[in-house]
PDB file of C-alpha atoms in Angstrom:
ATOM      1  CA  UNK A1153      12.403  46.444 -74.521  1.00 88.00           C
ATOM      2  CA  UNK A1154       8.662  45.944 -74.836  1.00 93.00           C
ATOM      3  CA  UNK A1155       6.521  48.435 -76.702  1.00 93.00           C
ATOM      4  CA  UNK A1156       3.068  48.748 -75.124  1.00 95.00           C
ATOM      5  CA  UNK A1157      -0.328  50.263 -75.853  1.00 96.00           C
ATOM      6  CA  UNK A1158      -2.503  51.094 -72.818  1.00 97.00           C
ATOM      7  CA  UNK A1159      -6.261  51.393 -73.409  1.00 97.00           C
ATOM      8  CA  UNK A1160      -8.795  52.556 -70.815  1.00 97.00           C
ATOM      9  CA  UNK A1161     -11.729  54.954 -71.159  1.00 96.00           C
ATOM     10  CA  UNK A1162     -11.322  56.294 -67.593  1.00 96.00           C
ATOM     11  CA  UNK A1163      -8.472  58.792 -67.312  1.00 96.00           C
ATOM     12  CA  UNK A1164      -7.463  57.953 -63.693  1.00 95.00           C
ATOM     13  CA  UNK A1165      -7.315  54.243 -64.574  1.00 96.00           C
ATOM     14  CA  UNK A1166      -5.311  54.996 -67.714  1.00 96.00           C
ATOM     15  CA  UNK A1167      -2.900  57.180 -65.743  1.00 96.00           C
ATOM     16  CA  UNK A1168      -2.372  54.387 -63.206  1.00 96.00           C
ATOM     17  CA  UNK A1169      -1.720  51.933 -66.012  1.00 96.00           C
ATOM     18  CA  UNK A1170       0.761  54.291 -67.640  1.00 96.00           C
ATOM     19  CA  UNK A1171       2.516  54.776 -64.298  1.00 96.00           C
ATOM     20  CA  UNK A1172       2.913  51.032 -63.704  1.00 96.00           C
ATOM     21  CA  UNK A1173       4.178  50.506 -67.248  1.00 96.00           C
ATOM     22  CA  UNK A1174       6.624  53.380 -66.886  1.00 95.00           C
ATOM     23  CA  UNK A1175       7.996  51.921 -63.645  1.00 95.00           C
ATOM     24  CA  UNK A1176       8.765  48.523 -65.192  1.00 95.00           C
ATOM     25  CA  UNK A1177      12.306  48.383 -66.676  1.00 94.00           C
ATOM     26  CA  UNK A1178      11.163  45.840 -69.282  1.00 94.00           C
ATOM     27  CA  UNK A1179       8.820  48.395 -70.858  1.00 95.00           C
ATOM     28  CA  UNK A1180      10.162  50.877 -73.380  1.00 93.00           C
ATOM     29  CA  UNK A1181       7.687  53.035 -75.283  1.00 92.00           C
ATOM     30  CA  UNK A1182       4.050  53.292 -74.158  1.00 95.00           C
ATOM     31  CA  UNK A1183       1.180  54.659 -76.239  1.00 94.00           C
ATOM     32  CA  UNK A1184      -2.049  55.736 -74.449  1.00 97.00           C
ATOM     33  CA  UNK A1185      -5.603  55.489 -75.817  1.00 97.00           C
ATOM     34  CA  UNK A1186      -8.926  56.430 -74.192  1.00 96.00           C
ATOM     35  CA  UNK A1187     -11.070  54.129 -76.334  1.00 95.00           C
ATOM     36  CA  UNK A1188     -10.837  51.182 -78.699  1.00 94.00           C
ATOM     37  CA  UNK A1189     -11.295  53.312 -81.811  1.00 93.00           C
ATOM     38  CA  UNK A1190      -8.252  55.427 -80.961  1.00 95.00           C
ATOM     39  CA  UNK A1191      -6.313  52.287 -80.054  1.00 95.00           C
ATOM     40  CA  UNK A1192      -7.081  50.658 -83.410  1.00 93.00           C
ATOM     41  CA  UNK A1193      -5.982  53.828 -85.218  1.00 92.00           C
ATOM     42  CA  UNK A1194      -2.651  53.710 -83.351  1.00 92.00           C
ATOM     43  CA  UNK A1195      -2.232  50.027 -84.151  1.00 91.00           C
ATOM     44  CA  UNK A1196      -2.925  50.590 -87.833  1.00 87.00           C
ATOM     45  CA  UNK A1197      -0.270  53.322 -87.847  1.00 86.00           C
ATOM     46  CA  UNK A1198       2.128  50.965 -86.054  1.00 83.00           C
ATOM     47  CA  UNK A1199       1.544  48.228 -88.615  1.00 79.00           C
ATOM     48  CA  UNK A1200       2.115  50.657 -91.470  1.00 76.00           C
ATOM     49  CA  UNK A1201       5.460  51.656 -89.920  1.00 70.00           C
ATOM     50  CA  UNK A1202       6.564  48.020 -89.683  1.00 71.00           C
ATOM     51  CA  UNK A1203       7.781  45.881 -86.759  1.00 68.00           C
ATOM     52  CA  UNK A1204      10.891  47.999 -86.247  1.00 68.00           C
ATOM     53  CA  UNK A1205       9.093  51.334 -86.345  1.00 70.00           C
ATOM     54  CA  UNK A1206       9.032  53.714 -83.386  1.00 71.00           C
ATOM     55  CA  UNK A1207       5.276  53.209 -82.932  1.00 75.00           C
ATOM     56  CA  UNK A1208       5.333  49.409 -83.138  1.00 84.00           C
ATOM     57  CA  UNK A1209       3.346  47.599 -80.424  1.00 91.00           C
ATOM     58  CA  UNK A1210       4.245  44.281 -78.800  1.00 92.00           C
ATOM     59  CA  UNK A1211       1.448  44.153 -76.221  1.00 95.00           C
ATOM     60  CA  UNK A1212      -1.882  45.841 -75.526  1.00 96.00           C
ATOM     61  CA  UNK A1213      -3.012  46.353 -71.920  1.00 97.00           C
ATOM     62  CA  UNK A1214      -6.727  46.524 -72.524  1.00 96.00           C
ATOM     63  CA  UNK A1215      -9.755  47.513 -70.436  1.00 96.00           C
ATOM     64  CA  UNK A1216     -12.935  45.536 -71.168  1.00 94.00           C
ATOM     65  CA  UNK A1217     -15.939  47.685 -70.242  1.00 93.00           C
ATOM     66  CA  UNK A1218     -15.672  50.684 -72.575  1.00 94.00           C
ATOM     67  CA  UNK A1219     -18.368  52.607 -74.475  1.00 91.00           C
ATOM     68  CA  UNK A1220     -18.756  51.757 -78.133  1.00 90.00           C
ATOM     69  CA  UNK A1221     -16.305  49.032 -79.021  1.00 93.00           C
ATOM     70  CA  UNK A1222     -15.545  46.963 -75.908  1.00 94.00           C
ATOM     71  CA  UNK A1223     -12.146  45.522 -75.070  1.00 94.00           C
ATOM     72  CA  UNK A1224     -13.422  42.050 -75.993  1.00 93.00           C
ATOM     73  CA  UNK A1225     -14.627  43.330 -79.364  1.00 93.00           C
ATOM     74  CA  UNK A1226     -11.252  44.934 -79.975  1.00 94.00           C
ATOM     75  CA  UNK A1227      -9.409  41.756 -79.020  1.00 92.00           C
ATOM     76  CA  UNK A1228     -11.533  39.795 -81.471  1.00 91.00           C
ATOM     77  CA  UNK A1229     -10.602  42.260 -84.219  1.00 91.00           C
ATOM     78  CA  UNK A1230      -6.920  42.025 -83.330  1.00 88.00           C
ATOM     79  CA  UNK A1231      -7.113  38.260 -83.646  1.00 84.00           C
ATOM     80  CA  UNK A1232      -7.711  38.738 -87.376  1.00 82.00           C
ATOM     81  CA  UNK A1233      -4.480  40.695 -87.844  1.00 80.00           C
ATOM     82  CA  UNK A1234      -1.674  38.902 -89.665  1.00 71.00           C
ATOM     83  CA  UNK A1235       0.695  39.581 -86.738  1.00 76.00           C
ATOM     84  CA  UNK A1236      -1.432  40.681 -83.773  1.00 85.00           C
ATOM     85  CA  UNK A1237       0.101  42.051 -80.576  1.00 90.00           C
ATOM     86  CA  UNK A1238      -0.184  40.159 -77.311  1.00 92.00           C
ATOM     87  CA  UNK A1239      -3.109  41.132 -75.090  1.00 94.00           C
ATOM     88  CA  UNK A1240      -3.364  41.582 -71.324  1.00 94.00           C
ATOM     89  CA  UNK A1241      -6.857  42.415 -70.116  1.00 94.00           C
ATOM     90  CA  UNK A1242      -7.097  44.906 -67.244  1.00 94.00           C
ATOM     91  CA  UNK A1243     -10.616  45.057 -65.825  1.00 92.00           C
ATOM     92  CA  UNK A1244     -12.768  45.437 -62.730  1.00 90.00           C
ATOM     93  CA  UNK A1245     -14.994  42.565 -63.869  1.00 84.00           C
ATOM     94  CA  UNK A1246     -14.328  38.906 -63.085  1.00 81.00           C
ATOM     95  CA  UNK A1247     -16.980  37.531 -65.424  1.00 79.00           C
ATOM     96  CA  UNK A1248     -15.041  37.679 -68.684  1.00 83.00           C
ATOM     97  CA  UNK A1249     -12.057  35.446 -67.873  1.00 80.00           C
ATOM     98  CA  UNK A1250     -13.332  32.525 -69.953  1.00 73.00           C
ATOM     99  CA  UNK A1251     -13.921  34.779 -72.947  1.00 79.00           C
ATOM    100  CA  UNK A1252     -10.382  36.085 -72.470  1.00 80.00           C
ATOM    101  CA  UNK A1253      -9.226  32.475 -72.560  1.00 72.00           C
ATOM    102  CA  UNK A1254     -11.010  31.985 -75.903  1.00 76.00           C
ATOM    103  CA  UNK A1255      -9.400  35.164 -77.270  1.00 82.00           C
ATOM    104  CA  UNK A1256      -5.906  33.898 -76.342  1.00 80.00           C
ATOM    105  CA  UNK A1257      -5.056  36.679 -73.894  1.00 87.00           C
ATOM    106  CA  UNK A1258      -1.727  36.391 -72.095  1.00 86.00           C
ATOM    107  CA  UNK A1259      -3.165  37.438 -68.737  1.00 87.00           C
ATOM    108  CA  UNK A1260      -6.263  38.788 -67.019  1.00 89.00           C
ATOM    109  CA  UNK A1261      -5.667  41.425 -64.337  1.00 91.00           C
ATOM    110  CA  UNK A1262      -8.335  42.605 -61.917  1.00 90.00           C
ATOM    111  CA  UNK A1263      -8.597  46.186 -60.680  1.00 91.00           C
ATOM    112  CA  UNK A1264      -7.461  47.585 -58.345  1.00 91.00           C
ATOM    113  CA  UNK A1265      -4.105  46.591 -59.764  1.00 93.00           C
ATOM    114  CA  UNK A1266      -1.434  45.139 -57.510  1.00 91.00           C
ATOM    115  CA  UNK A1267       2.141  45.978 -58.471  1.00 92.00           C
ATOM    116  CA  UNK A1268       3.410  42.419 -57.964  1.00 92.00           C
ATOM    117  CA  UNK A1269       0.609  40.896 -60.036  1.00 91.00           C
ATOM    118  CA  UNK A1270       1.129  43.491 -62.765  1.00 94.00           C
ATOM    119  CA  UNK A1271       4.847  42.687 -62.869  1.00 92.00           C
ATOM    120  CA  UNK A1272       3.998  39.002 -63.307  1.00 90.00           C
ATOM    121  CA  UNK A1273       1.878  39.836 -66.366  1.00 90.00           C
ATOM    122  CA  UNK A1274       4.749  41.849 -67.860  1.00 93.00           C
ATOM    123  CA  UNK A1275       7.088  38.924 -67.187  1.00 89.00           C
ATOM    124  CA  UNK A1276       4.801  36.594 -69.137  1.00 85.00           C
ATOM    125  CA  UNK A1277       4.670  39.011 -72.043  1.00 88.00           C
ATOM    126  CA  UNK A1278       8.458  39.439 -72.025  1.00 87.00           C
ATOM    127  CA  UNK A1279       9.032  35.672 -72.081  1.00 81.00           C
ATOM    128  CA  UNK A1280       6.637  35.150 -74.968  1.00 79.00           C
ATOM    129  CA  UNK A1281       8.130  38.025 -76.916  1.00 79.00           C
ATOM    130  CA  UNK A1282      11.669  36.677 -76.449  1.00 73.00           C
ATOM    131  CA  UNK A1283      10.478  33.267 -77.610  1.00 58.00           C
ATOM    132  CA  UNK A1284       8.972  34.847 -80.710  1.00 56.00           C
ATOM    133  CA  UNK A1285       5.478  33.574 -79.884  1.00 46.00           C
ATOM    134  CA  UNK A1286       2.257  35.263 -80.856  1.00 43.00           C
ATOM    135  CA  UNK A1287      -0.967  35.040 -78.892  1.00 41.00           C
ATOM    136  CA  UNK A1288      -2.133  31.799 -80.460  1.00 35.00           C
ATOM    137  CA  UNK A1289      -1.742  29.026 -77.908  1.00 34.00           C
ATOM    138  CA  UNK A1290      -0.725  31.290 -75.031  1.00 34.00           C
ATOM    139  CA  UNK A1291      -3.794  30.524 -72.943  1.00 44.00           C
ATOM    140  CA  UNK A1292      -4.662  27.517 -75.048  1.00 52.00           C
ATOM    141  CA  UNK A1293      -2.758  25.365 -72.538  1.00 69.00           C
ATOM    142  CA  UNK A1294      -4.363  26.961 -69.480  1.00 74.00           C
ATOM    143  CA  UNK A1295      -7.802  27.545 -68.011  1.00 79.00           C
ATOM    144  CA  UNK A1296      -8.544  30.729 -66.029  1.00 75.00           C
ATOM    145  CA  UNK A1297     -10.265  30.027 -62.694  1.00 77.00           C
ATOM    146  CA  UNK A1298     -11.471  32.466 -60.060  1.00 70.00           C
ATOM    147  CA  UNK A1299     -10.307  31.958 -56.473  1.00 69.00           C
ATOM    148  CA  UNK A1300     -11.333  34.597 -53.941  1.00 65.00           C
ATOM    149  CA  UNK A1301     -11.304  37.417 -56.477  1.00 62.00           C
ATOM    150  CA  UNK A1302      -7.970  36.333 -57.970  1.00 67.00           C
ATOM    151  CA  UNK A1303      -7.731  34.822 -61.450  1.00 68.00           C
ATOM    152  CA  UNK A1304      -5.382  31.855 -61.553  1.00 74.00           C
ATOM    153  CA  UNK A1305      -4.429  29.696 -64.512  1.00 78.00           C
ATOM    154  CA  UNK A1306      -4.659  25.906 -64.320  1.00 84.00           C
ATOM    155  CA  UNK A1307      -2.627  23.912 -66.819  1.00 85.00           C
ATOM    156  CA  UNK A1308      -4.779  21.560 -68.891  1.00 88.00           C
ATOM    157  CA  UNK A1309      -1.986  18.984 -68.577  1.00 89.00           C
ATOM    158  CA  UNK A1310      -2.677  18.861 -64.812  1.00 93.00           C
ATOM    159  CA  UNK A1311      -6.391  18.094 -65.204  1.00 95.00           C
ATOM    160  CA  UNK A1312      -7.238  14.431 -64.628  1.00 96.00           C
ATOM    161  CA  UNK A1313     -10.998  14.528 -65.186  1.00 97.00           C
ATOM    162  CA  UNK A1314     -13.915  16.949 -65.456  1.00 96.00           C
ATOM    163  CA  UNK A1315     -17.422  16.700 -64.006  1.00 96.00           C
ATOM    164  CA  UNK A1316     -20.516  18.565 -65.183  1.00 93.00           C
ATOM    165  CA  UNK A1317     -22.337  20.650 -62.581  1.00 89.00           C
ATOM    166  CA  UNK A1318     -25.230  22.284 -64.410  1.00 82.00           C
ATOM    167  CA  UNK A1319     -23.886  25.038 -66.665  1.00 76.00           C
ATOM    168  CA  UNK A1320     -20.539  24.729 -64.876  1.00 84.00           C
ATOM    169  CA  UNK A1321     -17.733  22.186 -64.991  1.00 89.00           C
ATOM    170  CA  UNK A1322     -15.514  21.088 -62.119  1.00 92.00           C
ATOM    171  CA  UNK A1323     -11.896  20.532 -63.108  1.00 94.00           C
ATOM    172  CA  UNK A1324     -10.096  17.930 -61.005  1.00 96.00           C
ATOM    173  CA  UNK A1325      -6.322  17.948 -60.597  1.00 94.00           C
ATOM    174  CA  UNK A1326      -4.034  16.007 -58.234  1.00 92.00           C
ATOM    175  CA  UNK A1327      -3.979  19.104 -56.012  1.00 88.00           C
ATOM    176  CA  UNK A1328      -7.673  19.972 -55.826  1.00 90.00           C
ATOM    177  CA  UNK A1329     -10.612  21.028 -57.982  1.00 92.00           C
ATOM    178  CA  UNK A1330     -11.842  24.237 -59.610  1.00 90.00           C
ATOM    179  CA  UNK A1331     -15.285  25.297 -60.818  1.00 87.00           C
ATOM    180  CA  UNK A1332     -15.510  27.113 -64.159  1.00 83.00           C
ATOM    181  CA  UNK A1333     -18.530  28.480 -65.975  1.00 76.00           C
ATOM    182  CA  UNK A1334     -18.374  26.501 -69.193  1.00 79.00           C
ATOM    183  CA  UNK A1335     -20.514  23.531 -70.285  1.00 81.00           C
ATOM    184  CA  UNK A1336     -18.998  20.067 -70.376  1.00 86.00           C
ATOM    185  CA  UNK A1337     -20.014  19.742 -74.038  1.00 84.00           C
ATOM    186  CA  UNK A1338     -17.865  22.761 -74.946  1.00 79.00           C
ATOM    187  CA  UNK A1339     -14.848  21.312 -73.134  1.00 85.00           C
ATOM    188  CA  UNK A1340     -15.382  17.952 -74.820  1.00 86.00           C
ATOM    189  CA  UNK A1341     -15.236  19.600 -78.238  1.00 79.00           C
ATOM    190  CA  UNK A1342     -12.226  21.795 -77.402  1.00 77.00           C
ATOM    191  CA  UNK A1343     -10.186  19.149 -75.609  1.00 86.00           C
ATOM    192  CA  UNK A1344     -10.815  16.051 -77.706  1.00 84.00           C
ATOM    193  CA  UNK A1345      -7.517  16.613 -79.511  1.00 82.00           C
ATOM    194  CA  UNK A1346      -5.774  16.837 -76.120  1.00 84.00           C
ATOM    195  CA  UNK A1347      -6.767  13.290 -75.191  1.00 90.00           C
ATOM    196  CA  UNK A1348      -9.937  13.946 -73.203  1.00 94.00           C
ATOM    197  CA  UNK A1349     -12.774  11.488 -73.757  1.00 94.00           C
ATOM    198  CA  UNK A1350     -16.331  11.348 -72.439  1.00 94.00           C
ATOM    199  CA  UNK A1351     -16.971   8.278 -70.293  1.00 96.00           C
ATOM    200  CA  UNK A1352     -20.359   9.391 -68.957  1.00 95.00           C
ATOM    201  CA  UNK A1353     -22.894  12.068 -69.817  1.00 93.00           C
ATOM    202  CA  UNK A1354     -21.546  14.121 -66.901  1.00 95.00           C
ATOM    203  CA  UNK A1355     -17.832  13.298 -67.044  1.00 96.00           C
ATOM    204  CA  UNK A1356     -14.712  13.674 -69.191  1.00 96.00           C
ATOM    205  CA  UNK A1357     -11.408  12.010 -68.388  1.00 96.00           C
ATOM    206  CA  UNK A1358      -7.850  12.518 -69.589  1.00 95.00           C
ATOM    207  CA  UNK A1359      -7.058   9.287 -71.398  1.00 93.00           C
ATOM    208  CA  UNK A1360      -3.426   9.351 -70.294  1.00 92.00           C
ATOM    209  CA  UNK A1361      -4.465   9.560 -66.638  1.00 94.00           C
ATOM    210  CA  UNK A1362      -6.405   6.287 -66.636  1.00 94.00           C
ATOM    211  CA  UNK A1363      -4.465   3.803 -64.514  1.00 93.00           C
ATOM    212  CA  UNK A1364      -6.877   0.883 -64.564  1.00 93.00           C
ATOM    213  CA  UNK A1365      -9.936  -0.347 -66.463  1.00 92.00           C
ATOM    214  CA  UNK A1366     -12.259  -2.624 -64.495  1.00 91.00           C
ATOM    215  CA  UNK A1367     -15.235  -4.809 -65.489  1.00 88.00           C
ATOM    216  CA  UNK A1368     -17.263  -5.979 -62.517  1.00 84.00           C
ATOM    217  CA  UNK A1369     -20.671  -7.584 -62.921  1.00 82.00           C
ATOM    218  CA  UNK A1370     -21.147  -5.965 -66.311  1.00 82.00           C
ATOM    219  CA  UNK A1371     -20.275  -2.498 -64.999  1.00 89.00           C
ATOM    220  CA  UNK A1372     -17.203  -0.786 -66.423  1.00 94.00           C
ATOM    221  CA  UNK A1373     -15.150   1.656 -64.355  1.00 95.00           C
ATOM    222  CA  UNK A1374     -11.812   3.430 -64.615  1.00 95.00           C
ATOM    223  CA  UNK A1375      -9.382   4.291 -61.857  1.00 95.00           C
ATOM    224  CA  UNK A1376      -7.654   7.685 -61.835  1.00 95.00           C
ATOM    225  CA  UNK A1377      -5.502   8.090 -58.754  1.00 92.00           C
ATOM    226  CA  UNK A1378      -7.724   7.175 -55.803  1.00 92.00           C
ATOM    227  CA  UNK A1379     -10.974   7.797 -57.699  1.00 94.00           C
ATOM    228  CA  UNK A1380     -13.106   5.085 -59.291  1.00 95.00           C
ATOM    229  CA  UNK A1381     -15.298   6.535 -62.034  1.00 96.00           C
ATOM    230  CA  UNK A1382     -18.222   4.793 -63.738  1.00 95.00           C
ATOM    231  CA  UNK A1383     -18.270   4.390 -67.511  1.00 95.00           C
ATOM    232  CA  UNK A1384     -21.683   4.429 -69.179  1.00 94.00           C
ATOM    233  CA  UNK A1385     -22.620   1.622 -71.596  1.00 92.00           C
ATOM    234  CA  UNK A1386     -22.981   4.231 -74.322  1.00 92.00           C
ATOM    235  CA  UNK A1387     -19.353   5.380 -73.956  1.00 92.00           C
ATOM    236  CA  UNK A1388     -17.745   2.035 -73.067  1.00 92.00           C
ATOM    237  CA  UNK A1389     -16.918   0.888 -76.612  1.00 90.00           C
ATOM    238  CA  UNK A1390     -15.266   4.168 -77.659  1.00 91.00           C
ATOM    239  CA  UNK A1391     -13.201   4.213 -74.468  1.00 92.00           C
ATOM    240  CA  UNK A1392     -12.014   0.634 -74.977  1.00 90.00           C
ATOM    241  CA  UNK A1393     -11.093   1.347 -78.604  1.00 90.00           C
ATOM    242  CA  UNK A1394      -9.124   4.456 -77.640  1.00 89.00           C
ATOM    243  CA  UNK A1395      -7.264   2.644 -74.873  1.00 88.00           C
ATOM    244  CA  UNK A1396      -6.483  -0.258 -77.225  1.00 86.00           C
ATOM    245  CA  UNK A1397      -5.094   2.092 -79.887  1.00 85.00           C
ATOM    246  CA  UNK A1398      -3.070   3.880 -77.237  1.00 79.00           C
ATOM    247  CA  UNK A1399      -1.604   0.576 -76.024  1.00 78.00           C
ATOM    248  CA  UNK A1400      -0.802  -0.531 -79.593  1.00 73.00           C
ATOM    249  CA  UNK A1401       0.924   2.796 -80.248  1.00 66.00           C
ATOM    250  CA  UNK A1402       3.054   2.337 -77.135  1.00 57.00           C
ATOM    251  CA  UNK A1403       3.993  -1.214 -78.096  1.00 46.00           C
ATOM    252  CA  UNK A1404       4.691  -0.337 -81.715  1.00 48.00           C
ATOM    253  CA  UNK A1405       6.522   2.914 -80.993  1.00 47.00           C
ATOM    254  CA  UNK A1406      10.219   3.626 -81.480  1.00 45.00           C
ATOM    255  CA  UNK A1407      12.697   1.351 -79.697  1.00 41.00           C
TER     256      UNK A1407
END
């Protein structure tokens, strides 16, 4: 069973969190803390007792807006632990989902908490714990997006291309698009290793999603699904080189 630490500086919110954790059959022991300082003290004690100790912690359900050390600050500190617990943020604020993504949180729950949504977060934690996975890479394959007050997670593997819209980026998938508050330059740096390449100053594409490369009257374009996207002269050579290496790898791969 999962061993949890619940952290919230407001007693009614902490009591609700403790109640929901106590009602879930996948949760065993639960430790409460009214601030990050107390939570860190409990975690240090848990680490000293070892992974099989009574006070060990698998997951921290963590409020964000707390006096002194915030939940985000605490999560950043936990990321430096040799074997950090998983983190689920529980907050009334929608604005920190992208930061939660950077901190490798398992989930991001908005108050007031819904029992079904809370159970889904516990399910994610339970699956990761059974698989023996730590927080690294948990949200690394997903992007949190806000839809009508609900945080959803879009798989990066489903994203075909990205367009810059000021300080925001619009993520396109075969099923629709989502606006996130993160610059295109940041996504380019983070997702280069995932096969995303810049084809224009305002656009990234997933290399594996390119179905056709066209040269018409000196203008280069790519086709992704039913979309034709322009390639700038500045980015044309790099794109061609990457596509050529990809084709050579496919031809020269295992038989």
